[in-house]
CSV table of C-alpha atoms in Angstrom, one decimal:
chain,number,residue,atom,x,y,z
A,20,UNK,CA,0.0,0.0,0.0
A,21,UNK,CA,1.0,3.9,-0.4
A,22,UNK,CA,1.6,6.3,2.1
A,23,UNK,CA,0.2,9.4,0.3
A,24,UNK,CA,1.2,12.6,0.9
A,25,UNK,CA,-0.9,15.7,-0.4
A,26,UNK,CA,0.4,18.1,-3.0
A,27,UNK,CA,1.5,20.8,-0.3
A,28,UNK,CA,3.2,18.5,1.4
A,29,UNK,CA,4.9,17.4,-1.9
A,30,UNK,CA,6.1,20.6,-3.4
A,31,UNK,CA,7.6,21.2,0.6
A,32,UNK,CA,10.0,17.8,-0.4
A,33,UNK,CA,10.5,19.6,-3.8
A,34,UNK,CA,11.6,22.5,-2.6
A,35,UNK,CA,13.8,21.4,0.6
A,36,UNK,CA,15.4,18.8,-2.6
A,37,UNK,CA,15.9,22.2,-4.6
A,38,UNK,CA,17.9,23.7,-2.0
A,39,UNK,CA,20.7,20.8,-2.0
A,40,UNK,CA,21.3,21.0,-5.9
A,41,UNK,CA,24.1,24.0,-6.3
A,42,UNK,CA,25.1,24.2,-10.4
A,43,UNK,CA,28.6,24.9,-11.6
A,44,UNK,CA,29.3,28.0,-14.1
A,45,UNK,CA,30.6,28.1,-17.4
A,46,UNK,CA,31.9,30.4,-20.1
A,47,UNK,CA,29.4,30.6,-23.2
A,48,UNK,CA,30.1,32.3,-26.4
A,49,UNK,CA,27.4,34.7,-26.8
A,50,UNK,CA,25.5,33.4,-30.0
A,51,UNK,CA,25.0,30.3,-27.9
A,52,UNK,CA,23.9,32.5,-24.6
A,53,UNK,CA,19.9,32.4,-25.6
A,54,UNK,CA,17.9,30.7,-22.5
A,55,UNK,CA,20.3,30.7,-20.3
A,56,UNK,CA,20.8,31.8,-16.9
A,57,UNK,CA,23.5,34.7,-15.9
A,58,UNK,CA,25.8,33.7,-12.9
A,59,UNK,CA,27.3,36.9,-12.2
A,60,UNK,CA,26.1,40.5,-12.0
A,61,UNK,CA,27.4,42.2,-15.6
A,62,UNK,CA,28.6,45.4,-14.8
A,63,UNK,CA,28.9,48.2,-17.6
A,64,UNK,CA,32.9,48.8,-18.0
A,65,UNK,CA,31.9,51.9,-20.7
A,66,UNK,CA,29.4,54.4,-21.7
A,67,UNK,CA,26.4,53.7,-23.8
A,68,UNK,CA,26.6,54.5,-26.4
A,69,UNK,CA,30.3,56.1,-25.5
A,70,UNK,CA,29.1,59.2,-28.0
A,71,UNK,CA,26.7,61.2,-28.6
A,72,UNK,CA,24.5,59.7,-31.6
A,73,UNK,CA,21.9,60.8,-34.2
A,74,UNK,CA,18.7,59.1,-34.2
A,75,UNK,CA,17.6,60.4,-37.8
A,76,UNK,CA,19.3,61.2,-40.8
A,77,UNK,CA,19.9,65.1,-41.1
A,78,UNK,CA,21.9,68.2,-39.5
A,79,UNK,CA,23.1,68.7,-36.6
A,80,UNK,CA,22.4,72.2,-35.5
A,81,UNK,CA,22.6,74.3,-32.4
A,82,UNK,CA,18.7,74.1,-31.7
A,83,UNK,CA,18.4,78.3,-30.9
A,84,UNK,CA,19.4,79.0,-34.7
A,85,UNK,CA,16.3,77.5,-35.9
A,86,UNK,CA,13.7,78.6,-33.6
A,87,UNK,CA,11.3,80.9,-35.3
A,88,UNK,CA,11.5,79.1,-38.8
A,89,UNK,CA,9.4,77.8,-41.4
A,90,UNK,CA,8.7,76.9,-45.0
A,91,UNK,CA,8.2,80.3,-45.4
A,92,UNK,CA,10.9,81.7,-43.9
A,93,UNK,CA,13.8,78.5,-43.2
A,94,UNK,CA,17.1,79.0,-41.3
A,95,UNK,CA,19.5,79.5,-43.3
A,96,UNK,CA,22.6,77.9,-41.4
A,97,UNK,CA,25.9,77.5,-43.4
A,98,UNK,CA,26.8,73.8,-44.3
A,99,UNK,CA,30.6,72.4,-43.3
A,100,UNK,CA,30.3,69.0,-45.0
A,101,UNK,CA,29.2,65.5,-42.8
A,102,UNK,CA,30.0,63.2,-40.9
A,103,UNK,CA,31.0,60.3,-42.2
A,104,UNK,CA,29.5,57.1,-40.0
A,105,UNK,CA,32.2,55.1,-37.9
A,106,UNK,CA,34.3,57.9,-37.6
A,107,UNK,CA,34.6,60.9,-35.5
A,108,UNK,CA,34.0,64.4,-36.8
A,109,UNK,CA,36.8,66.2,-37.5
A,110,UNK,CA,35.8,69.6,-36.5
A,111,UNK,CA,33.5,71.5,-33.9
A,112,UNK,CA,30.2,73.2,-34.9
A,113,UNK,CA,29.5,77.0,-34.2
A,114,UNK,CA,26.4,79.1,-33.9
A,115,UNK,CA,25.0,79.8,-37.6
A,116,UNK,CA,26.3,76.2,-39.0
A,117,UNK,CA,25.0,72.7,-39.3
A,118,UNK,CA,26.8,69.2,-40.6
A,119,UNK,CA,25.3,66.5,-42.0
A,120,UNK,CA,24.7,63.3,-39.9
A,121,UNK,CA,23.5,60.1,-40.9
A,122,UNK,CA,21.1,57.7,-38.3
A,123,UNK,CA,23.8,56.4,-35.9
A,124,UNK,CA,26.7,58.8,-36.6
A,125,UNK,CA,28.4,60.8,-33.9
A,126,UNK,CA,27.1,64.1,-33.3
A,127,UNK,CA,30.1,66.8,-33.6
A,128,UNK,CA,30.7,68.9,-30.7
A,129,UNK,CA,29.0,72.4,-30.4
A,130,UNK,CA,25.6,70.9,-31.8
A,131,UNK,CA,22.6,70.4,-29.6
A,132,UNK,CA,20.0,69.3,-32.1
A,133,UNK,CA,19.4,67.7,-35.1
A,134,UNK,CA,17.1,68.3,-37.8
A,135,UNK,CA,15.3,65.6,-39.6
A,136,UNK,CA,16.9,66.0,-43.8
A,137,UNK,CA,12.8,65.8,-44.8
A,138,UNK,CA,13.0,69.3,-43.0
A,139,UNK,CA,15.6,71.0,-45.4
A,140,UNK,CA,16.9,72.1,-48.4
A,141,UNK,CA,19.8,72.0,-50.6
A,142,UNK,CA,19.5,74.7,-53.4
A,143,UNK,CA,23.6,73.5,-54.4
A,144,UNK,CA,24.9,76.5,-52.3
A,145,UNK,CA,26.9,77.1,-49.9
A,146,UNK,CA,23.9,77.2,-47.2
A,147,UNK,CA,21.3,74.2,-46.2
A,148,UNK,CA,17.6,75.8,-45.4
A,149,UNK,CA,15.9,74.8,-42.6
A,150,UNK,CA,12.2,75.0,-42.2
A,151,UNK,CA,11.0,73.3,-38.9
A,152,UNK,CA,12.9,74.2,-35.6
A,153,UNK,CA,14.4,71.6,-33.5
A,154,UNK,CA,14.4,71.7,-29.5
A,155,UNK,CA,17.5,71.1,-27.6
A,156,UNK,CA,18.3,67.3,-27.3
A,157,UNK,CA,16.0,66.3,-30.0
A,158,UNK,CA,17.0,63.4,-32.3
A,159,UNK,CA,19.8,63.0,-30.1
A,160,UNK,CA,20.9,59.7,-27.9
A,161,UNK,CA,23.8,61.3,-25.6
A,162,UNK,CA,26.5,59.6,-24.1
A,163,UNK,CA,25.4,57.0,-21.2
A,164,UNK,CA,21.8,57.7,-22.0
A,165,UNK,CA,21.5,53.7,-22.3
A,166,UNK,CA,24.4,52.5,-19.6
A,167,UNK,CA,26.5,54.3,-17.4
A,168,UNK,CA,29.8,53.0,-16.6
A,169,UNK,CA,29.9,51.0,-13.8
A,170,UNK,CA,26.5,50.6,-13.7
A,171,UNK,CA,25.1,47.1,-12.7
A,172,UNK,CA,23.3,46.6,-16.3
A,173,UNK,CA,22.2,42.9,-15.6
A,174,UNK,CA,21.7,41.0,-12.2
A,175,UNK,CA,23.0,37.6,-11.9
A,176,UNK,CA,20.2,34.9,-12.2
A,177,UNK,CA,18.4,37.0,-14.8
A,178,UNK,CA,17.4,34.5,-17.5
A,179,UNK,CA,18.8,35.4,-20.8
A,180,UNK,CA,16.3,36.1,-23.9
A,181,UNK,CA,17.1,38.1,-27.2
A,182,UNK,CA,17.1,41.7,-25.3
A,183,UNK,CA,19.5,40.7,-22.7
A,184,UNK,CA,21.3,39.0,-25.7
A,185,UNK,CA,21.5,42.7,-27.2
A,186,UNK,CA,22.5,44.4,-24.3
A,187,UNK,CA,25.4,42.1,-23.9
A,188,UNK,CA,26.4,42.9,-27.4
A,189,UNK,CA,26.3,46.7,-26.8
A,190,UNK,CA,28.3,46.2,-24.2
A,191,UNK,CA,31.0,44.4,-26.0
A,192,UNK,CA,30.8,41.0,-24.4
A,193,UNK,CA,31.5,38.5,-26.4
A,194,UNK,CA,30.6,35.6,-24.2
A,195,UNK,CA,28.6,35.4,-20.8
A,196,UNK,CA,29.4,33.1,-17.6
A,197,UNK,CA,26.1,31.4,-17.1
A,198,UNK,CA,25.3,28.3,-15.0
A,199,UNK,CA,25.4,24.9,-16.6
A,200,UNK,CA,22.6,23.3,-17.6
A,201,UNK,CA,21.1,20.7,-15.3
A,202,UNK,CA,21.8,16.9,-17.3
A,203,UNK,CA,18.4,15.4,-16.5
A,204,UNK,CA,19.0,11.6,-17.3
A,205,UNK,CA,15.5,9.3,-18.4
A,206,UNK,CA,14.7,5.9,-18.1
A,207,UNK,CA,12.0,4.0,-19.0
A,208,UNK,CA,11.4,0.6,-17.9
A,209,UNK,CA,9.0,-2.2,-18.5
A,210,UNK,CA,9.0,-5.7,-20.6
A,211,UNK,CA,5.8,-4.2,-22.5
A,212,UNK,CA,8.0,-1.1,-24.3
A,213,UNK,CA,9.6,-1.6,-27.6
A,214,UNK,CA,12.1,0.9,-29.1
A,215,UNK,CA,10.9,3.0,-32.0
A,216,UNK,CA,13.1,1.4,-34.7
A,217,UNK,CA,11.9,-2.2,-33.8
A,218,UNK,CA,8.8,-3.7,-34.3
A,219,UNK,CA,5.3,-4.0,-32.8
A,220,UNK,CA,4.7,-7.8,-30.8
A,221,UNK,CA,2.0,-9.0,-29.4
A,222,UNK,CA,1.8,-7.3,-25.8
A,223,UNK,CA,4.4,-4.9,-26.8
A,224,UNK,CA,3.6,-0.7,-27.0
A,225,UNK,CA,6.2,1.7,-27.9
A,226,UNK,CA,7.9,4.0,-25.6
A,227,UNK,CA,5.9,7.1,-25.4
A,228,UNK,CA,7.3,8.3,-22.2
A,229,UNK,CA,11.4,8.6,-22.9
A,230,UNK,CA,10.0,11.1,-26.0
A,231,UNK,CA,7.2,12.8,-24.1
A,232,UNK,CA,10.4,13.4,-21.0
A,233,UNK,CA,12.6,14.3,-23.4
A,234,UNK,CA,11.1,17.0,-25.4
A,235,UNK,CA,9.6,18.4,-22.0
A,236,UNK,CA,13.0,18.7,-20.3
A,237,UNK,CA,14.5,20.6,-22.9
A,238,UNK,CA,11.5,23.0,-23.6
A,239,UNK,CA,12.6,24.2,-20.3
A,240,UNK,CA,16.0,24.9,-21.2
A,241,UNK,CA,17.5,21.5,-19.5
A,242,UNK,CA,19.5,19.0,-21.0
A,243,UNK,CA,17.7,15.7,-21.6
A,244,UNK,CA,20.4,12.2,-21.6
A,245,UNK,CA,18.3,9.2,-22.8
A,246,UNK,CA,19.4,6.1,-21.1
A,247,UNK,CA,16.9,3.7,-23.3
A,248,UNK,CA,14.2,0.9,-22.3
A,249,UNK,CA,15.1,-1.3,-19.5
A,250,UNK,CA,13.1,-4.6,-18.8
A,251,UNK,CA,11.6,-5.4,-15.4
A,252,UNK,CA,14.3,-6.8,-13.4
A,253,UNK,CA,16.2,-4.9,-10.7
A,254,UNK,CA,19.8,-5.9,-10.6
A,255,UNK,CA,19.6,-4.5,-14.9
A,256,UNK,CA,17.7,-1.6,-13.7
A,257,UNK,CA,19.9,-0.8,-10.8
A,258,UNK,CA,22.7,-1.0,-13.5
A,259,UNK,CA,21.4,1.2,-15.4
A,260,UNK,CA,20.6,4.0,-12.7
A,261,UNK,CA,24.2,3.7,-11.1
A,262,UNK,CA,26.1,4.2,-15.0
A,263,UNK,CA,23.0,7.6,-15.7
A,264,UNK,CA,24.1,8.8,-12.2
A,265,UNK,CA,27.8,9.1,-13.2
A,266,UNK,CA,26.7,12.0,-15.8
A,267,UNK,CA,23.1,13.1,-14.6
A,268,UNK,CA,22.0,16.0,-11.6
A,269,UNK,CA,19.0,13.9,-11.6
A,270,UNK,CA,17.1,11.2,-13.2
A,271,UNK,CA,13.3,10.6,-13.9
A,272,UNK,CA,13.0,7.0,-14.1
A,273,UNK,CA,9.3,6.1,-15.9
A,274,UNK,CA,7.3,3.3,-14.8
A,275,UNK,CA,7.4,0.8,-12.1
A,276,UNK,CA,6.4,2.9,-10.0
A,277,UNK,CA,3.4,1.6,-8.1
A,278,UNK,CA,3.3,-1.6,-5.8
A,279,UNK,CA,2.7,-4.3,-8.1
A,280,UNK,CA,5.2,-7.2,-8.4
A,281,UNK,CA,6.8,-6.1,-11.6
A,282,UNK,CA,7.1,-2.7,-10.2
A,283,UNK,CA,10.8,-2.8,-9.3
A,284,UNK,CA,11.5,1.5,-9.3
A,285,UNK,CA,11.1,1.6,-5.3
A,286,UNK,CA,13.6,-1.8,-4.8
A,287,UNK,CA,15.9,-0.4,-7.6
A,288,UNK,CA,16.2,3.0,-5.1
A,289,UNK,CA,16.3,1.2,-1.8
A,290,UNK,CA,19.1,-1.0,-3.1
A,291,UNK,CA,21.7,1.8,-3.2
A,292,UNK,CA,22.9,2.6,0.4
A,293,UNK,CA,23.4,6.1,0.0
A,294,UNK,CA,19.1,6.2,-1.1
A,295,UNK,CA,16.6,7.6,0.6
A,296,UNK,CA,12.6,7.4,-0.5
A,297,UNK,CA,11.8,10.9,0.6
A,298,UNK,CA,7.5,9.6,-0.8
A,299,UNK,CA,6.0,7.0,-2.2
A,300,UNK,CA,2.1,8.0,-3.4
A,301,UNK,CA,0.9,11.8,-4.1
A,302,UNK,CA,-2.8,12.3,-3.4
A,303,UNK,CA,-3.6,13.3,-6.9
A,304,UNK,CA,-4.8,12.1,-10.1
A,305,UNK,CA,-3.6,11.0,-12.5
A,306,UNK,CA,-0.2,10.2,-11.1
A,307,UNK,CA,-0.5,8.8,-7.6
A,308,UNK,CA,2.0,6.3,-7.6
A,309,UNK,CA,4.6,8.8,-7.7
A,310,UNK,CA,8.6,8.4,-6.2
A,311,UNK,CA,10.4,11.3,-4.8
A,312,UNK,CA,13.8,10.4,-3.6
A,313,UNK,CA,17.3,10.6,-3.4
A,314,UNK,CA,20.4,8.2,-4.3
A,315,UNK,CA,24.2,9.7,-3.7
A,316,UNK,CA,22.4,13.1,-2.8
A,317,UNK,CA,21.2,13.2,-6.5
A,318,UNK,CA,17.6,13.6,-6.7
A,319,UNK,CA,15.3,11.0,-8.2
A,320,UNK,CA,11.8,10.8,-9.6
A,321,UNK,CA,9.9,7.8,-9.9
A,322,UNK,CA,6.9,8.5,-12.4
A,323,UNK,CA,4.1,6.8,-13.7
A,324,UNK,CA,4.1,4.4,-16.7
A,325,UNK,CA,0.7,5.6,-17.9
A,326,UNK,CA,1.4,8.5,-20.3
A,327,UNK,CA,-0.7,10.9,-19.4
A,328,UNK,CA,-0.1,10.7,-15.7
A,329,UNK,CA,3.7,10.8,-16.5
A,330,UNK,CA,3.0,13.7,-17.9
A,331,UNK,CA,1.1,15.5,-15.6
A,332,UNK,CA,3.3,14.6,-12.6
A,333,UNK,CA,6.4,15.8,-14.8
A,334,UNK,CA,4.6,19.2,-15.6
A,335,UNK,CA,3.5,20.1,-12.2
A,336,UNK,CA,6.2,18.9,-10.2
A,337,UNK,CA,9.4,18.2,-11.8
A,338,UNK,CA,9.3,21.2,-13.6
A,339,UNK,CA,9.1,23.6,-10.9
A,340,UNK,CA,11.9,21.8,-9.5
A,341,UNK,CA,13.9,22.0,-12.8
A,342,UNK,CA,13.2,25.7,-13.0
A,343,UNK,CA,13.7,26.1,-9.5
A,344,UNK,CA,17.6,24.4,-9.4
A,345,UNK,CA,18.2,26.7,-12.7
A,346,UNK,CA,17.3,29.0,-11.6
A,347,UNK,CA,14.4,30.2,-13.7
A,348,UNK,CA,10.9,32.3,-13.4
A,349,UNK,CA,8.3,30.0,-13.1
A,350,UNK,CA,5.4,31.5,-13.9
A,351,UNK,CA,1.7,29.5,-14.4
A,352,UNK,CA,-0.3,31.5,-17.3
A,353,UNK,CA,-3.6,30.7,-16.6
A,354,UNK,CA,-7.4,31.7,-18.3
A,355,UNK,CA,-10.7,31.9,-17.0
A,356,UNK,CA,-13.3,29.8,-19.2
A,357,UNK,CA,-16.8,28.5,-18.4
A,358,UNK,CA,-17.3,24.4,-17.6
A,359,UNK,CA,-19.4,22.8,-20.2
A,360,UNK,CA,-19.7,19.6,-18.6
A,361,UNK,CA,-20.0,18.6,-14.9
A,362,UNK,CA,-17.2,16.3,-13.3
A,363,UNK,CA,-17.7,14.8,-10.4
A,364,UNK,CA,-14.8,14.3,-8.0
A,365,UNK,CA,-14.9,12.0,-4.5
A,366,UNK,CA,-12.2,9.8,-4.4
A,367,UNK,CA,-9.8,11.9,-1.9
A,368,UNK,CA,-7.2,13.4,-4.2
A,369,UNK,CA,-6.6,16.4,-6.4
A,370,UNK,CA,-7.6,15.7,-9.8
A,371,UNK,CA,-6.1,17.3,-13.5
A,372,UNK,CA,-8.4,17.1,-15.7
A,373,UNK,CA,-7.3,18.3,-19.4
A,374,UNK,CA,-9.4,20.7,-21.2
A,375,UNK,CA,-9.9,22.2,-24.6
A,376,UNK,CA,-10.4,25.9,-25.0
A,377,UNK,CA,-12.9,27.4,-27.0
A,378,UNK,CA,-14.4,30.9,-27.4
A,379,UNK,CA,-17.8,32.2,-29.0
A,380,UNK,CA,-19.7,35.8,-28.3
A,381,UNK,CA,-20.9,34.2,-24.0
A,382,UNK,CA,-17.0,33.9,-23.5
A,383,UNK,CA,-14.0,31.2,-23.6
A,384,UNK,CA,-15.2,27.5,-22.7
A,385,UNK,CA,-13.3,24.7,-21.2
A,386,UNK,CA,-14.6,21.4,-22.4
A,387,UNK,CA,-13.3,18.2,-20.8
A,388,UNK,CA,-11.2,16.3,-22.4
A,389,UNK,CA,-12.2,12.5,-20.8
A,390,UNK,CA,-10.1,9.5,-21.2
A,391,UNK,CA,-8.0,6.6,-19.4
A,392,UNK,CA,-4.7,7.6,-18.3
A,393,UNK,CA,-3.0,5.6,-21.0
A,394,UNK,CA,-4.3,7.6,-23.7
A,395,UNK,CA,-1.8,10.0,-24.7
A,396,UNK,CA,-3.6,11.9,-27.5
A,397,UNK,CA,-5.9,12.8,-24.6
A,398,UNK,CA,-3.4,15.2,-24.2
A,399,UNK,CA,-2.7,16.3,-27.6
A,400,UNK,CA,-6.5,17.6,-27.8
A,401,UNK,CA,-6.6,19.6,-24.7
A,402,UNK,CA,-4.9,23.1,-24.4
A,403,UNK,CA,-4.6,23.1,-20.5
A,404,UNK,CA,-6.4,21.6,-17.7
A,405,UNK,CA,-8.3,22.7,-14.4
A,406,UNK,CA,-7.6,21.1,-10.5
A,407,UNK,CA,-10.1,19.9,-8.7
A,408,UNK,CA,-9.2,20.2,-5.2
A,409,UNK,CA,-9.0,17.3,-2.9
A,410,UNK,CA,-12.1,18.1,-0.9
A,411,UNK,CA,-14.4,18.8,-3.4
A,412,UNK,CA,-16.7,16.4,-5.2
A,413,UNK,CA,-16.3,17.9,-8.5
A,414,UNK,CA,-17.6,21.2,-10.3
A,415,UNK,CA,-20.5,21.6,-12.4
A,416,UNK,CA,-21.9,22.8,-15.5
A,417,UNK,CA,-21.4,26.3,-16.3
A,418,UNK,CA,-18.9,26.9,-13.1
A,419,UNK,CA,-16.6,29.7,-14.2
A,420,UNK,CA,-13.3,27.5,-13.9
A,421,UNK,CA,-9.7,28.4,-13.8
A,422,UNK,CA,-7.8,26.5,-16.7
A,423,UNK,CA,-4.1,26.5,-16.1
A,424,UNK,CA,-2.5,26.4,-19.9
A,425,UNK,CA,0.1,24.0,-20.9
């Protein structure tokens, strides 16, 4: 029999396991930097930008000598050539003078302004005619408007996506130090599963879960080690574990989970002597058969064989472990839909049940998405699910439901 324990008190052993993982750094070339997570603060060594730029393509001016002017009546400021872009200008501006600069191109000293080019003219003299004024500091990125040195641009932890990637860039890094990538190692086991390449036998089903683990560890930005099928016997599953533990932070070990006499996952743990089962059972469904535990301080899950319920217990607890060891954001997104069909619910444990979404003119609809836990294209139909809590008996038609999305 299982000792259950409730979901609170299983995300308490999640997060107590959390604190005991501690990830090593590395050094990553930048253009291999996206998704992961900073390990130090980044501090800004320059200005930025380290001049002051031009926003638009036109004349830099000192903003007083064109206040008052028009199409009627332009400024009529003497040109002194432009500025050609990546390189410096070569002399100052003074009152009654403006210099071509293109988008990007470093402003000349003296100016204040510049004047979008769609605001002048060139009549091929020695003058450029201005005919809409220009404030002071307009069109104009100044030095450290962006970063200032020794400022603290980005903190460590921050999770890197394409701005952060950018920033980096400006700043002239050309590689990050980022934490390494938790190595999740997955097993499957059972005489029933047959590899992809072979064929189907009678009693045989193909592996769903190794794929389904895989693909969801690295979504999240982990790396994913596939250790293969192993049959039902302990002394080749143990093997198995002890070689994936050499190379893994963790493991997720699917099937064999539950009590049965070819479920071997709990005796495969206990034989280690550095193991500890830290549960055995989550008061949920689907899933309740559920391992949490620990061999050589590494943690270990013990999931499900049934697809779906792997699933589920690998979405709403291993993940948040995963993205809390990272570390990571974890955020739920979530939608509020109307029930179309009643569930009932009375059987002492939080239930998942998936949902598909759909919206008319009376508002967004979950509809349930029924099936055995072995089905996994239950979960290819459904766009997220709703939790019934433990002590209710369900919800009913036309309850306005929370629907947490995949």
């Amino acid at each position: 029999m299982l000792t259950v324990k409730s979901c609170e008190e299983t995300r308490s052993i999640i997060a107590e396991l959390a604190k005991d993982i501690e990830l090593t750094t590395e050094k990553v070339p930048l253009a291999r930097c996206l998704g992961r997570v900073l390990a130090e603060d980044v501090i800004a060594i320059e200005n930025l930008p380290p001049f002051n730029r031009s926003t638009v393509d036109g004349y830099a001016v000192f903003a007083a000598d064109t206040f008052g002017c028009s199409e009627n009546t332009p400024a009529m400021l003497i040109y002194m050539g432009e500025v050609l872009m990546g390189e410096q200008p070569h002399q100052e501006l003074h009152a009654g003078e403006c210099q071509y600069v293109p988008t990007g191109g470093q402003i000349p000293a003296g100016a204040d302004a510049m004047v979008m080019i769609e605001y002048s003219e060139d009549f091929g003299d020695e003058f450029r005619y201005i005919s809409k004024a220009s404030a002071p500091g307009q069109h104009i990125i100044f030095i450290g408007d962006d970063v200032r040195a020794g400022e603290v641009v980005l903190q460590t932890k921050t999770y890197l996506r394409a701005q952060e990637i950018g920033t980096l860039a400006g700043l002239g890094r050309s590689e990050a130090n980022v934490y390494k990538k938790p190595v999740v190692g997955i097993i499957s086991s059972g005489d029933e599963l047959l590899e992809l390449t072979g064929k189907t036998t009678p009693g045989g089903i193909y592996d769903i879960n190794t794929y389904t683990l895989l693909a969801g560890v690295e979504q999240i930005g982990c790396t994913a080690k596939s250790y293969g099928i192993v049959k039902d016997n302990v002394e080749a599953f143990k093997q198995l574990v002890a070689e994936a533990l050499e190379s893994c932070d963790l493991l997720l070990l699917s099937g064999g989970s539950s009590v049965g006499t070819k479920d071997t996952t709990s005796a495969v743990i206990t034989s280690f002597q550095t193991s500890e089962i830290l549960l055995h059972g989550i008061a949920v469904k689907p899933g309740k058969p559920t391992i949490i535990g620990k061999i050589a301080g590494k943690p270990i899950f013990g999931l499900p064989g049934h697809p779906v319920s792997a699933y589920f217990i690998f979405y709403l607890f291993v993940r948040p472990f995963l993205f809390a060891i990272q570390p990571k954001n974890y955020t739920e997104h979530t939608v509020q839909a109307i029930l179309t069909s009643s569930l009932s619910s009375n059987h002492g444990r939080e239930e998942y049940v998936p949902v598909a979404l759909q919206e008319d003119e009376s508002g967004m609809h979950a509809i349930p998405i029924m099936g055995k836990s072995g089905l996994i294209t239950t979960l290819t139909k459904a766009q997220g699910f709703i939790t019934i809590k433990r002590d209710s008996e369900g919800q009913t038609a036309g309850d306005n439901v929370q629907v947490t999305l995949f």
